[in-house]
Amino acid sequence: MIGAVEAAPYIAGALGVSGAGVWLSRRRELVRRWISWAVIAPVVGGALALGAPGAAVLASAVAAVAMAEYGRMTGLRTAETAVAGTVVAALPVAAWLAPDLLWRAALLGVLAAALVPVLSGDAEDGARRAARAVFGVVWLSAPVGLVLLGPAAFALVAAVAVADVGAWFGGHFFGRHWLGGSPLSPLSPAKRWGGVVAGAAAGIAVLALLGALTPGAAVAVAVAAPLGDLLESMVKRGAGVKDAGGWLPGMGGLLDRADSLLLALPVAVVLT
């Protein structure tokens, strides 16, 4: 299996070639996205190259930021956002240092998030707050998979990232023509079946190139990743927002960038 260190020259080359094409296109949206990718790729690759400690730190940071975006997007109060954020940030560290206690810690974290509205005595809106907080903990605990998957985590992250890019190009290529141009779901009408097929093919190809192609990984990339995208679209539509954030150039927020991975990771963990 090819790891982050061995793949680094190829990733740098791909960024260089794609960067030249993006700059020649002079499309502002693509330029902004490429800049974000140029920052994200070495940060994620460098962290995963460090093994379990790097994966744990990366997963904790991703989970904490994602929870902050989720809390702001769905209107969670500061108390439950803080508790839920602490839980999801602590779980990757637990998976690294005390894996035998991980599931107990996860259950305690879910209970803690659910009890915040109870302890505040909120009789009117407590149930809704508790449900949203618990959903946030369950959903945004997914980055712990970066630790649990071990060396296979890099291949999955790379495959999902390439699948997202492939889906974008596939959706634009097929447009509204043929079956591939059909909308994927009312939750995200802009996404089309042609993009899903193109993304799955690209992601599975990356898994094969990195020596990490297994049935579980293929299902995670081809099926779970696009469903993860739809899951975040559902949350955003329910909250009445277009993007989870605005600090990543051309990508919105971290949730908008990592949504596919948030379902692909747990599915890969379960199937492997």
PDB file of N, CA and C in Angstrom, residues 207-267:
ATOM      1  N   LEU A 207      -7.838   4.241  -5.500  1.00  0.00           N
ATOM      2  CA  LEU A 207      -7.643   3.138  -4.561  1.00  0.00           C
ATOM      3  C   LEU A 207      -6.760   2.055  -5.175  1.00  0.00           C
ATOM      4  N   ALA A 208      -7.006   1.737  -6.437  1.00  0.00           N
ATOM      5  CA  ALA A 208      -6.214   0.716  -7.109  1.00  0.00           C
ATOM      6  C   ALA A 208      -4.758   1.157  -7.254  1.00  0.00           C
ATOM      7  N   LEU A 209      -4.545   2.406  -7.643  1.00  0.00           N
ATOM      8  CA  LEU A 209      -3.187   2.917  -7.819  1.00  0.00           C
ATOM      9  C   LEU A 209      -2.402   2.925  -6.507  1.00  0.00           C
ATOM     10  N   LEU A 210      -3.113   3.145  -5.405  1.00  0.00           N
ATOM     11  CA  LEU A 210      -2.454   3.197  -4.104  1.00  0.00           C
ATOM     12  C   LEU A 210      -2.391   1.829  -3.425  1.00  0.00           C
ATOM     13  N   GLY A 211      -2.857   0.795  -4.106  1.00  0.00           N
ATOM     14  CA  GLY A 211      -2.805  -0.546  -3.550  1.00  0.00           C
ATOM     15  C   GLY A 211      -3.752  -0.755  -2.389  1.00  0.00           C
ATOM     16  N   ALA A 212      -4.868  -0.026  -2.378  1.00  0.00           N
ATOM     17  CA  ALA A 212      -5.812  -0.096  -1.255  1.00  0.00           C
ATOM     18  C   ALA A 212      -7.218  -0.478  -1.698  1.00  0.00           C
ATOM     19  N   LEU A 213      -7.339  -1.066  -2.885  1.00  0.00           N
ATOM     20  CA  LEU A 213      -8.666  -1.389  -3.403  1.00  0.00           C
ATOM     21  C   LEU A 213      -9.185  -2.676  -2.761  1.00  0.00           C
ATOM     22  N   THR A 214     -10.193  -2.533  -1.935  1.00  0.00           N
ATOM     23  CA  THR A 214     -10.898  -3.662  -1.324  1.00  0.00           C
ATOM     24  C   THR A 214     -12.390  -3.421  -1.532  1.00  0.00           C
ATOM     25  N   PRO A 215     -13.212  -4.434  -1.402  1.00  0.00           N
ATOM     26  CA  PRO A 215     -14.657  -4.215  -1.556  1.00  0.00           C
ATOM     27  C   PRO A 215     -15.189  -3.155  -0.599  1.00  0.00           C
ATOM     28  N   GLY A 216     -14.732  -3.186   0.656  1.00  0.00           N
ATOM     29  CA  GLY A 216     -15.204  -2.203   1.625  1.00  0.00           C
ATOM     30  C   GLY A 216     -14.818  -0.786   1.246  1.00  0.00           C
ATOM     31  N   ALA A 217     -13.574  -0.603   0.820  1.00  0.00           N
ATOM     32  CA  ALA A 217     -13.117   0.729   0.421  1.00  0.00           C
ATOM     33  C   ALA A 217     -13.852   1.214  -0.814  1.00  0.00           C
ATOM     34  N   ALA A 218     -14.103   0.303  -1.755  1.00  0.00           N
ATOM     35  CA  ALA A 218     -14.825   0.679  -2.975  1.00  0.00           C
ATOM     36  C   ALA A 218     -16.240   1.135  -2.657  1.00  0.00           C
ATOM     37  N   VAL A 219     -16.929   0.429  -1.774  1.00  0.00           N
ATOM     38  CA  VAL A 219     -18.286   0.830  -1.375  1.00  0.00           C
ATOM     39  C   VAL A 219     -18.252   2.183  -0.669  1.00  0.00           C
ATOM     40  N   ALA A 220     -17.256   2.384   0.175  1.00  0.00           N
ATOM     41  CA  ALA A 220     -17.149   3.656   0.897  1.00  0.00           C
ATOM     42  C   ALA A 220     -16.990   4.821  -0.067  1.00  0.00           C
ATOM     43  N   VAL A 221     -16.177   4.643  -1.105  1.00  0.00           N
ATOM     44  CA  VAL A 221     -15.909   5.723  -2.053  1.00  0.00           C
ATOM     45  C   VAL A 221     -17.049   5.897  -3.054  1.00  0.00           C
ATOM     46  N   ALA A 222     -17.552   4.790  -3.593  1.00  0.00           N
ATOM     47  CA  ALA A 222     -18.536   4.878  -4.677  1.00  0.00           C
ATOM     48  C   ALA A 222     -19.955   5.128  -4.185  1.00  0.00           C
ATOM     49  N   VAL A 223     -20.287   4.636  -2.982  1.00  0.00           N
ATOM     50  CA  VAL A 223     -21.665   4.734  -2.487  1.00  0.00           C
ATOM     51  C   VAL A 223     -21.775   5.689  -1.296  1.00  0.00           C
ATOM     52  N   ALA A 224     -20.960   5.464  -0.274  1.00  0.00           N
ATOM     53  CA  ALA A 224     -21.088   6.266   0.940  1.00  0.00           C
ATOM     54  C   ALA A 224     -20.693   7.730   0.729  1.00  0.00           C
ATOM     55  N   ALA A 225     -19.670   7.974  -0.077  1.00  0.00           N
ATOM     56  CA  ALA A 225     -19.215   9.358  -0.280  1.00  0.00           C
ATOM     57  C   ALA A 225     -20.301  10.255  -0.881  1.00  0.00           C
ATOM     58  N   PRO A 226     -20.942   9.858  -1.995  1.00  0.00           N
ATOM     59  CA  PRO A 226     -22.023  10.716  -2.517  1.00  0.00           C
ATOM     60  C   PRO A 226     -23.217  10.823  -1.572  1.00  0.00           C
ATOM     61  N   LEU A 227     -23.499   9.761  -0.807  1.00  0.00           N
ATOM     62  CA  LEU A 227     -24.578   9.855   0.174  1.00  0.00           C
ATOM     63  C   LEU A 227     -24.210  10.827   1.296  1.00  0.00           C
ATOM     64  N   GLY A 228     -22.929  10.880   1.647  1.00  0.00           N
ATOM     65  CA  GLY A 228     -22.483  11.850   2.642  1.00  0.00           C
ATOM     66  C   GLY A 228     -22.685  13.276   2.171  1.00  0.00           C
ATOM     67  N   ASP A 229     -22.462  13.487   0.891  1.00  0.00           N
ATOM     68  CA  ASP A 229     -22.710  14.804   0.300  1.00  0.00           C
ATOM     69  C   ASP A 229     -24.187  15.161   0.416  1.00  0.00           C
ATOM     70  N   LEU A 230     -25.062  14.203   0.119  1.00  0.00           N
ATOM     71  CA  LEU A 230     -26.502  14.453   0.216  1.00  0.00           C
ATOM     72  C   LEU A 230     -26.944  14.669   1.661  1.00  0.00           C
ATOM     73  N   LEU A 231     -26.299  13.978   2.587  1.00  0.00           N
ATOM     74  CA  LEU A 231     -26.633  14.148   3.997  1.00  0.00           C
ATOM     75  C   LEU A 231     -26.384  15.588   4.444  1.00  0.00           C
ATOM     76  N   GLU A 232     -25.243  16.128   4.040  1.00  0.00           N
ATOM     77  CA  GLU A 232     -24.974  17.527   4.419  1.00  0.00           C
ATOM     78  C   GLU A 232     -25.935  18.470   3.713  1.00  0.00           C
ATOM     79  N   SER A 233     -26.288  18.165   2.467  1.00  0.00           N
ATOM     80  CA  SER A 233     -27.262  18.998   1.750  1.00  0.00           C
ATOM     81  C   SER A 233     -28.593  19.012   2.483  1.00  0.00           C
ATOM     82  N   MET A 234     -29.003  17.862   3.025  1.00  0.00           N
ATOM     83  CA  MET A 234     -30.240  17.792   3.785  1.00  0.00           C
ATOM     84  C   MET A 234     -30.178  18.681   5.020  1.00  0.00           C
ATOM     85  N   VAL A 235     -29.056  18.621   5.729  1.00  0.00           N
ATOM     86  CA  VAL A 235     -28.890  19.443   6.930  1.00  0.00           C
ATOM     87  C   VAL A 235     -28.925  20.923   6.565  1.00  0.00           C
ATOM     88  N   LYS A 236     -28.228  21.298   5.498  1.00  0.00           N
ATOM     89  CA  LYS A 236     -28.190  22.709   5.093  1.00  0.00           C
ATOM     90  C   LYS A 236     -29.566  23.197   4.647  1.00  0.00           C
ATOM     91  N   ARG A 237     -30.296  22.367   3.917  1.00  0.00           N
ATOM     92  CA  ARG A 237     -31.633  22.775   3.485  1.00  0.00           C
ATOM     93  C   ARG A 237     -32.557  22.938   4.685  1.00  0.00           C
ATOM     94  N   GLY A 238     -32.419  22.052   5.650  1.00  0.00           N
ATOM     95  CA  GLY A 238     -33.224  22.189   6.853  1.00  0.00           C
ATOM     96  C   GLY A 238     -32.897  23.439   7.638  1.00  0.00           C
ATOM     97  N   ALA A 239     -31.629  23.852   7.565  1.00  0.00           N
ATOM     98  CA  ALA A 239     -31.200  25.050   8.274  1.00  0.00           C
ATOM     99  C   ALA A 239     -31.403  26.318   7.449  1.00  0.00           C
ATOM    100  N   GLY A 240     -31.712  26.153   6.144  1.00  0.00           N
ATOM    101  CA  GLY A 240     -31.940  27.302   5.281  1.00  0.00           C
ATOM    102  C   GLY A 240     -30.677  28.057   4.914  1.00  0.00           C
ATOM    103  N   VAL A 241     -29.550  27.338   4.761  1.00  0.00           N
ATOM    104  CA  VAL A 241     -28.292  27.980   4.393  1.00  0.00           C
ATOM    105  C   VAL A 241     -27.727  27.319   3.143  1.00  0.00           C
ATOM    106  N   LYS A 242     -26.897  28.064   2.423  1.00  0.00           N
ATOM    107  CA  LYS A 242     -26.289  27.531   1.205  1.00  0.00           C
ATOM    108  C   LYS A 242     -24.981  26.823   1.503  1.00  0.00           C
ATOM    109  N   ASP A 243     -24.172  27.411   2.386  1.00  0.00           N
ATOM    110  CA  ASP A 243     -22.884  26.840   2.751  1.00  0.00           C
ATOM    111  C   ASP A 243     -22.756  26.790   4.264  1.00  0.00           C
ATOM    112  N   ALA A 244     -21.974  25.820   4.737  1.00  0.00           N
ATOM    113  CA  ALA A 244     -21.750  25.696   6.180  1.00  0.00           C
ATOM    114  C   ALA A 244     -20.844  26.793   6.700  1.00  0.00           C
ATOM    115  N   GLY A 245     -20.058  27.390   5.837  1.00  0.00           N
ATOM    116  CA  GLY A 245     -19.141  28.466   6.225  1.00  0.00           C
ATOM    117  C   GLY A 245     -18.693  29.222   4.997  1.00  0.00           C
ATOM    118  N   GLY A 246     -17.725  30.101   5.172  1.00  0.00           N
ATOM    119  CA  GLY A 246     -17.246  30.879   4.037  1.00  0.00           C
ATOM    120  C   GLY A 246     -15.759  31.141   4.084  1.00  0.00           C
ATOM    121  N   TRP A 247     -15.049  30.432   4.937  1.00  0.00           N
ATOM    122  CA  TRP A 247     -13.624  30.744   5.133  1.00  0.00           C
ATOM    123  C   TRP A 247     -12.688  29.951   4.228  1.00  0.00           C
ATOM    124  N   LEU A 248     -13.186  28.884   3.561  1.00  0.00           N
ATOM    125  CA  LEU A 248     -12.362  28.153   2.607  1.00  0.00           C
ATOM    126  C   LEU A 248     -12.636  28.697   1.203  1.00  0.00           C
ATOM    127  N   PRO A 249     -11.675  29.334   0.564  1.00  0.00           N
ATOM    128  CA  PRO A 249     -11.906  29.935  -0.753  1.00  0.00           C
ATOM    129  C   PRO A 249     -12.470  28.945  -1.769  1.00  0.00           C
ATOM    130  N   GLY A 250     -13.608  29.280  -2.323  1.00  0.00           N
ATOM    131  CA  GLY A 250     -14.214  28.457  -3.363  1.00  0.00           C
ATOM    132  C   GLY A 250     -14.895  27.204  -2.869  1.00  0.00           C
ATOM    133  N   MET A 251     -14.868  26.953  -1.558  1.00  0.00           N
ATOM    134  CA  MET A 251     -15.417  25.706  -1.029  1.00  0.00           C
ATOM    135  C   MET A 251     -16.439  25.903   0.070  1.00  0.00           C
ATOM    136  N   GLY A 252     -16.605  27.088   0.579  1.00  0.00           N
ATOM    137  CA  GLY A 252     -17.529  27.321   1.679  1.00  0.00           C
ATOM    138  C   GLY A 252     -16.854  27.078   3.010  1.00  0.00           C
ATOM    139  N   GLY A 253     -17.362  26.092   3.758  1.00  0.00           N
ATOM    140  CA  GLY A 253     -16.777  25.763   5.049  1.00  0.00           C
ATOM    141  C   GLY A 253     -16.153  24.382   5.034  1.00  0.00           C
ATOM    142  N   LEU A 254     -15.616  23.977   6.176  1.00  0.00           N
ATOM    143  CA  LEU A 254     -14.989  22.661   6.265  1.00  0.00           C
ATOM    144  C   LEU A 254     -16.005  21.545   6.046  1.00  0.00           C
ATOM    145  N   LEU A 255     -17.223  21.716   6.564  1.00  0.00           N
ATOM    146  CA  LEU A 255     -18.259  20.708   6.342  1.00  0.00           C
ATOM    147  C   LEU A 255     -18.561  20.533   4.855  1.00  0.00           C
ATOM    148  N   ASP A 256     -18.526  21.625   4.111  1.00  0.00           N
ATOM    149  CA  ASP A 256     -18.777  21.545   2.675  1.00  0.00           C
ATOM    150  C   ASP A 256     -17.676  20.769   1.963  1.00  0.00           C
ATOM    151  N   ARG A 257     -16.475  20.807   2.504  1.00  0.00           N
ATOM    152  CA  ARG A 257     -15.343  20.107   1.898  1.00  0.00           C
ATOM    153  C   ARG A 257     -15.279  18.644   2.341  1.00  0.00           C
ATOM    154  N   ALA A 258     -15.637  18.381   3.605  1.00  0.00           N
ATOM    155  CA  ALA A 258     -15.440  17.046   4.178  1.00  0.00           C
ATOM    156  C   ALA A 258     -16.716  16.210   4.223  1.00  0.00           C
ATOM    157  N   ASP A 259     -17.822  16.716   3.670  1.00  0.00           N
ATOM    158  CA  ASP A 259     -19.099  16.013   3.824  1.00  0.00           C
ATOM    159  C   ASP A 259     -19.060  14.581   3.296  1.00  0.00           C
ATOM    160  N   SER A 260     -18.439  14.367   2.137  1.00  0.00           N
ATOM    161  CA  SER A 260     -18.365  13.008   1.581  1.00  0.00           C
ATOM    162  C   SER A 260     -17.568  12.083   2.495  1.00  0.00           C
ATOM    163  N   LEU A 261     -16.497  12.604   3.056  1.00  0.00           N
ATOM    164  CA  LEU A 261     -15.623  11.804   3.912  1.00  0.00           C
ATOM    165  C   LEU A 261     -16.308  11.421   5.218  1.00  0.00           C
ATOM    166  N   LEU A 262     -17.257  12.240   5.667  1.00  0.00           N
ATOM    167  CA  LEU A 262     -17.904  11.994   6.951  1.00  0.00           C
ATOM    168  C   LEU A 262     -18.804  10.760   6.937  1.00  0.00           C
ATOM    169  N   LEU A 263     -19.174  10.275   5.775  1.00  0.00           N
ATOM    170  CA  LEU A 263     -19.903   9.005   5.701  1.00  0.00           C
ATOM    171  C   LEU A 263     -18.999   7.896   5.170  1.00  0.00           C
ATOM    172  N   ALA A 264     -18.057   8.257   4.308  1.00  0.00           N
ATOM    173  CA  ALA A 264     -17.144   7.248   3.768  1.00  0.00           C
ATOM    174  C   ALA A 264     -16.273   6.636   4.860  1.00  0.00           C
ATOM    175  N   LEU A 265     -15.820   7.442   5.816  1.00  0.00           N
ATOM    176  CA  LEU A 265     -14.944   6.933   6.865  1.00  0.00           C
ATOM    177  C   LEU A 265     -15.618   5.872   7.730  1.00  0.00           C
ATOM    178  N   PRO A 266     -16.805   6.146   8.316  1.00  0.00           N
ATOM    179  CA  PRO A 266     -17.428   5.097   9.147  1.00  0.00           C
ATOM    180  C   PRO A 266     -17.801   3.851   8.349  1.00  0.00           C
ATOM    181  N   VAL A 267     -18.228   4.026   7.103  1.00  0.00           N
ATOM    182  CA  VAL A 267     -18.561   2.850   6.294  1.00  0.00           C
ATOM    183  C   VAL A 267     -17.305   2.015   6.042  1.00  0.00           C
TER     184      VAL A 267
END
